[in-house]
PDB file of C-alpha atoms in Angstrom:
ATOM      1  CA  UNK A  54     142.005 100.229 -69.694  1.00  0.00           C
ATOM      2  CA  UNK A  55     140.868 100.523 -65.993  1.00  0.00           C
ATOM      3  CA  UNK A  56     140.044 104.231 -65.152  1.00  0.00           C
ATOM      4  CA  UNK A  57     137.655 106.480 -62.668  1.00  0.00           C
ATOM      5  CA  UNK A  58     138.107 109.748 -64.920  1.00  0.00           C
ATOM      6  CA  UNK A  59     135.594 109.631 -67.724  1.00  0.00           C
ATOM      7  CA  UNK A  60     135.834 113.440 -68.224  1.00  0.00           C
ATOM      8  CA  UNK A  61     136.955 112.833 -71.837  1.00  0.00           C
ATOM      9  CA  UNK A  62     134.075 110.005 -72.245  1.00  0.00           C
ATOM     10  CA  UNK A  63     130.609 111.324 -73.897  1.00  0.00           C
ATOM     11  CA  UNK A  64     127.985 112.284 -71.881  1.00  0.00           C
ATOM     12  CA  UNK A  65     126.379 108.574 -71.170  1.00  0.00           C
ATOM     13  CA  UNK A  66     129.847 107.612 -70.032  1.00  0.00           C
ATOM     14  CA  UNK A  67     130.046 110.328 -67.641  1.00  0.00           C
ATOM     15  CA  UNK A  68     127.057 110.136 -65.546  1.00  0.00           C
ATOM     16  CA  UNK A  69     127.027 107.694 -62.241  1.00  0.00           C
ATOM     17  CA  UNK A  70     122.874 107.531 -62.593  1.00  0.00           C
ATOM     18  CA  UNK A  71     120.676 105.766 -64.340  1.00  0.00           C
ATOM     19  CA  UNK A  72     116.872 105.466 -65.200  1.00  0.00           C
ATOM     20  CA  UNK A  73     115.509 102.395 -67.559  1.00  0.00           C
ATOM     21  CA  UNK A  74     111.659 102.185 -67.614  1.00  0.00           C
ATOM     22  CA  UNK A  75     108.726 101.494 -70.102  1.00  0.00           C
ATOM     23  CA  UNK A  76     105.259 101.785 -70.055  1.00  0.00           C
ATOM     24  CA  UNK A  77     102.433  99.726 -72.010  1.00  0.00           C
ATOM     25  CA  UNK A  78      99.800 102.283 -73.489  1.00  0.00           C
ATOM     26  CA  UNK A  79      96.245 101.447 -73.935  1.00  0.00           C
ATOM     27  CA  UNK A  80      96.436 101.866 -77.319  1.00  0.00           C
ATOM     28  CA  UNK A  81      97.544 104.344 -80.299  1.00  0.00           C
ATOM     29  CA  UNK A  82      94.996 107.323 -78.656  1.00  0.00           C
ATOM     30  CA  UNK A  83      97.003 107.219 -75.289  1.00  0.00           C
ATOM     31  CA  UNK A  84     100.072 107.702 -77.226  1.00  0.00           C
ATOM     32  CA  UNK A  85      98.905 110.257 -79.142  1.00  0.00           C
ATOM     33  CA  UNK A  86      97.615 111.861 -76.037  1.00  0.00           C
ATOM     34  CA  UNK A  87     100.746 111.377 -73.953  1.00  0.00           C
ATOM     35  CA  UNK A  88     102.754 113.191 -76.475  1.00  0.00           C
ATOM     36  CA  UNK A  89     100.861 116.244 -75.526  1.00  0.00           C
ATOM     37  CA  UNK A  90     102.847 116.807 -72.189  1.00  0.00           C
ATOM     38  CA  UNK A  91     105.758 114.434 -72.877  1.00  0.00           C
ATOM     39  CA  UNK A  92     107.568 117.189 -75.249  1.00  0.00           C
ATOM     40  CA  UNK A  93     107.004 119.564 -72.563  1.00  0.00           C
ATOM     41  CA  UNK A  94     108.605 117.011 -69.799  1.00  0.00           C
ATOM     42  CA  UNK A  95     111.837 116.571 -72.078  1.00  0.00           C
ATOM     43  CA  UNK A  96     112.055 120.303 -72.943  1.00  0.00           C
ATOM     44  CA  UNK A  97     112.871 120.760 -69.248  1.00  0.00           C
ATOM     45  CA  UNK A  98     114.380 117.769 -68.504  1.00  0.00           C
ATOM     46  CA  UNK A  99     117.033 118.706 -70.881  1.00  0.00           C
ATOM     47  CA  UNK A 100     117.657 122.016 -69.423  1.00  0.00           C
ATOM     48  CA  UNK A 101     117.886 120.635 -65.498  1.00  0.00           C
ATOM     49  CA  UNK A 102     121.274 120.674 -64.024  1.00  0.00           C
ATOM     50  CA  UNK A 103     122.646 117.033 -64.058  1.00  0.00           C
ATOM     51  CA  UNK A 104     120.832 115.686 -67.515  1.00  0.00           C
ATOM     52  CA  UNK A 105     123.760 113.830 -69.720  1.00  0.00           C
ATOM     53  CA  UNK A 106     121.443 111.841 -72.544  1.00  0.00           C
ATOM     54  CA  UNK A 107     118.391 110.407 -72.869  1.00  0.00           C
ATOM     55  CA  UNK A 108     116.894 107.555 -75.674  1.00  0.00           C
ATOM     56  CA  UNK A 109     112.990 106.489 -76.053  1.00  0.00           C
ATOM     57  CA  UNK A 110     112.746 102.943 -77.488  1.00  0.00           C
ATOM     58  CA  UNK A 111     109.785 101.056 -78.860  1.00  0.00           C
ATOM     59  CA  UNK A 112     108.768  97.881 -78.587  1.00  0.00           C
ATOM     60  CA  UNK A 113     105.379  96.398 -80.275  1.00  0.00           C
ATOM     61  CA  UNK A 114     102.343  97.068 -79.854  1.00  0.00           C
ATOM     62  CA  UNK A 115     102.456  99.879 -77.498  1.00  0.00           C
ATOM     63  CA  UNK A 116     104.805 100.010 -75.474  1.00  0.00           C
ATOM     64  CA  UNK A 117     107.035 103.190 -74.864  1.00  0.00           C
ATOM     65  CA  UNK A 118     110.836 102.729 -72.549  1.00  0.00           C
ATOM     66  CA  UNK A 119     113.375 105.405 -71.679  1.00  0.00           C
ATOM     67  CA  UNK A 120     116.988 105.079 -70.914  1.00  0.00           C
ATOM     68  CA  UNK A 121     118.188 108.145 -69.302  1.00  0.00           C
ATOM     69  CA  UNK A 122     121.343 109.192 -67.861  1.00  0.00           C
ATOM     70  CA  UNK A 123     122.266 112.144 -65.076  1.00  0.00           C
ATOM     71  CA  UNK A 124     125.180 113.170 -63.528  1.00  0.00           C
ATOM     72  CA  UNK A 125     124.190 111.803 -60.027  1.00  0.00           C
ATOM     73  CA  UNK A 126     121.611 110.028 -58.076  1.00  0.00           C
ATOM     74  CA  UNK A 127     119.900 113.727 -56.757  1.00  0.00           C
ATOM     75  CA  UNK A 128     119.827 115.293 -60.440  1.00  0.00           C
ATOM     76  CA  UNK A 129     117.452 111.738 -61.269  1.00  0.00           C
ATOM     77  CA  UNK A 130     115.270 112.266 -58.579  1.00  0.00           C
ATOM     78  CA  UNK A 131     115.443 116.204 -58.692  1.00  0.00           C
ATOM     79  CA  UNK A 132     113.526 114.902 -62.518  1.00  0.00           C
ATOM     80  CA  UNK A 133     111.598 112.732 -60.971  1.00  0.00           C
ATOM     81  CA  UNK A 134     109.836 115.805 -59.110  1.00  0.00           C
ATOM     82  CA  UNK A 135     109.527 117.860 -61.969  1.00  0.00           C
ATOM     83  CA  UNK A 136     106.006 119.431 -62.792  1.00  0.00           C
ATOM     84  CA  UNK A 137     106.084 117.521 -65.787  1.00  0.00           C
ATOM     85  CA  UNK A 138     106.833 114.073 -65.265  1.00  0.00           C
ATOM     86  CA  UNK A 139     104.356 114.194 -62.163  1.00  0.00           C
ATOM     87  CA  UNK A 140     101.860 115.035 -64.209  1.00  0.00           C
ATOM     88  CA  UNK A 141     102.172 112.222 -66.627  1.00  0.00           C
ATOM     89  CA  UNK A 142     102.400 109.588 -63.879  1.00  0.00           C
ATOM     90  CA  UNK A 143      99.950 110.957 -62.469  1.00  0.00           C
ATOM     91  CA  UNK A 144      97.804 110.316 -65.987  1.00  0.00           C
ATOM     92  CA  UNK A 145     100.007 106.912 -66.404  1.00  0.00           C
ATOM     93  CA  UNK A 146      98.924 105.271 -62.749  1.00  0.00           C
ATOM     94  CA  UNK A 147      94.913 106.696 -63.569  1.00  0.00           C
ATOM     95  CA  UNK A 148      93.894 102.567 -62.973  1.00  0.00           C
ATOM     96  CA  UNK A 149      94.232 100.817 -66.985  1.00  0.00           C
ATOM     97  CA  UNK A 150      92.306 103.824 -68.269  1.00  0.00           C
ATOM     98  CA  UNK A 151      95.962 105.255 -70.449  1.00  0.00           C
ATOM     99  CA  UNK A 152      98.438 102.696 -69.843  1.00  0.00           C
ATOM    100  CA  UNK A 153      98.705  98.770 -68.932  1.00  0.00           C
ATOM    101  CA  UNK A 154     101.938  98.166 -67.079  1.00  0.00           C
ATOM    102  CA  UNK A 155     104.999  99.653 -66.475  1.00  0.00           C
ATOM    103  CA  UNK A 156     108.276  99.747 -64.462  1.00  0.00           C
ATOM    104  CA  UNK A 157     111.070 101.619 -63.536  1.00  0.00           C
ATOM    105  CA  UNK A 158     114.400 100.976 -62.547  1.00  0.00           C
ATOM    106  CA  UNK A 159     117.661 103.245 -61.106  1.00  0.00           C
ATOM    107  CA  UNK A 160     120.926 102.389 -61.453  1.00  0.00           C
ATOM    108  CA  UNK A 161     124.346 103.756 -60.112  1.00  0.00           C
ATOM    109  CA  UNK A 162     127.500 103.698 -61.852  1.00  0.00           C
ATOM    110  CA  UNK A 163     130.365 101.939 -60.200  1.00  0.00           C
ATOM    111  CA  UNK A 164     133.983 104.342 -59.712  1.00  0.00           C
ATOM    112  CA  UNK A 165     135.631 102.470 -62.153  1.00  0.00           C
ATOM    113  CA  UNK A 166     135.288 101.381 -65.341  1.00  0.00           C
ATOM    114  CA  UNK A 167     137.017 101.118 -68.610  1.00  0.00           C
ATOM    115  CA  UNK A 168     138.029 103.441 -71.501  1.00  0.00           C
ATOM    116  CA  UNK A 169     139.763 103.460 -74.358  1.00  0.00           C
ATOM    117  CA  UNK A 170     141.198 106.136 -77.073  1.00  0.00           C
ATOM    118  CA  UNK A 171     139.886 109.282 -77.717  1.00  0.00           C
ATOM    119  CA  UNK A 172     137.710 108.701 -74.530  1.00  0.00           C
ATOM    120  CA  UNK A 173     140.441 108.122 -72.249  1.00  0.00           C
ATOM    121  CA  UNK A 174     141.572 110.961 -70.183  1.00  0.00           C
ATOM    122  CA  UNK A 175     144.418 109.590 -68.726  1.00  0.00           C
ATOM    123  CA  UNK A 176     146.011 109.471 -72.336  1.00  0.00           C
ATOM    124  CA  UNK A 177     144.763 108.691 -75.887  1.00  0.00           C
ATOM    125  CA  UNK A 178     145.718 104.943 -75.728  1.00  0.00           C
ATOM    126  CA  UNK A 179     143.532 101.935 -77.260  1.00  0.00           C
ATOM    127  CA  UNK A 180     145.242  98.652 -74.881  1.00  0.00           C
ATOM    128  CA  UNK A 181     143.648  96.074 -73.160  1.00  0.00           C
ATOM    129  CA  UNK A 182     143.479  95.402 -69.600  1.00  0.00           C
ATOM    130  CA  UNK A 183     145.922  92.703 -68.228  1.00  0.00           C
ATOM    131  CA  UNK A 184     143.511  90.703 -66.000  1.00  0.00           C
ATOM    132  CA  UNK A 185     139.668  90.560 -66.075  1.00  0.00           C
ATOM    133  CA  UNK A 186     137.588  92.419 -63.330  1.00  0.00           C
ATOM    134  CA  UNK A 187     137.055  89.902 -60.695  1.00  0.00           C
ATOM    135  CA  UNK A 188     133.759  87.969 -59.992  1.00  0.00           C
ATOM    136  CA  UNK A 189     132.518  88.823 -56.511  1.00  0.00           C
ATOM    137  CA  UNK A 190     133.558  85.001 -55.581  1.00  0.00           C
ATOM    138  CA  UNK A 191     137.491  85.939 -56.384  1.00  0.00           C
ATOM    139  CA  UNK A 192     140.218  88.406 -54.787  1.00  0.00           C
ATOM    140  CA  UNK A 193     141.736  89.016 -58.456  1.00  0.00           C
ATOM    141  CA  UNK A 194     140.713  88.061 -62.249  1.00  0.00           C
ATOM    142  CA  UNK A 195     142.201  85.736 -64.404  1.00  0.00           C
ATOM    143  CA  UNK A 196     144.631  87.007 -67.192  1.00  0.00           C
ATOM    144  CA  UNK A 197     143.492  88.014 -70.073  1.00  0.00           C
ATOM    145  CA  UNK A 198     144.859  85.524 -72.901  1.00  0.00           C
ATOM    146  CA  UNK A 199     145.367  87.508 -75.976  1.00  0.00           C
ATOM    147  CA  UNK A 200     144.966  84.820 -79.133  1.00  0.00           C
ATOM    148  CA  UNK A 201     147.476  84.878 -81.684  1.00  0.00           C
ATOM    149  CA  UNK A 202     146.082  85.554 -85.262  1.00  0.00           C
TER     150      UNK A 202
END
């Protein structure tokens, strides 16, 4: 169900900002190394006004990516300033010395979106939508066809 009041939704589903990012380490020492400060960054990223949820995935050999979520566009970047996280880009961008590559990238939450159930505020209803979100190339979706089974 179409809705712009995710106040019911967990904490991901309720912030309108975005971070996705990874970095490739050097090796299994700059890891190691990195962890020294990176505890410290999350400690107070945690307690900053506007942090919903974070998640650190891995993906082989070394490399390291976040998904993290805020409340707003300002709370991100507020993070972004942090004594913390400047200091380990500051140790990231040192040439190839720690790390490889890497990349970040923000993302804003559209008004609207969907929920369903428990996670609806408008009502605890599970329904589907009538018509599909239009493409940008169309003034209104298609119907949704429900299959008979």
């Amino acid at each position: 169900m179409r809705t712009t009041d995710f106040s019911k939704a967990p904490p991901q589903g309720q912030a309108t900002a975005m971070f996705v990012g990874a970095t490739r380490y050097r090796g299994p020492i700059s890891i190691i190394t990195l962890s020294f400060t990176w505890y410290r960054m999350v400690r107070d990223m945690k307690r900053m006004r506007g942090y919903c949820w974070h998640k650190v995935y891995w993906e082989f050999p070394f490399t390291l990516g976040t998904l993290a979520f805020f409340t707003d566009r300002d709370a991100l970047l507020q993070f972004a300033r942090s004594r913390y996280h400047r200091k380990l880009m500051v140790w990231v961008t040192n040439g190839k010395k720690n790390a490889t590559g890497g990349y970040i990238r923000l993302y804003n939450a559209e008004p609207e979106g969907y929920s369903n159930g428990v996670w609806r505020a408008e009502g605890d209803v599970m329904a589907h939508i009538p018509e599909f979100t239009a493409l940008s190339r169309e003034e209104k979706g298609p119907p949704v066809v429900r299959e008979r089974g």
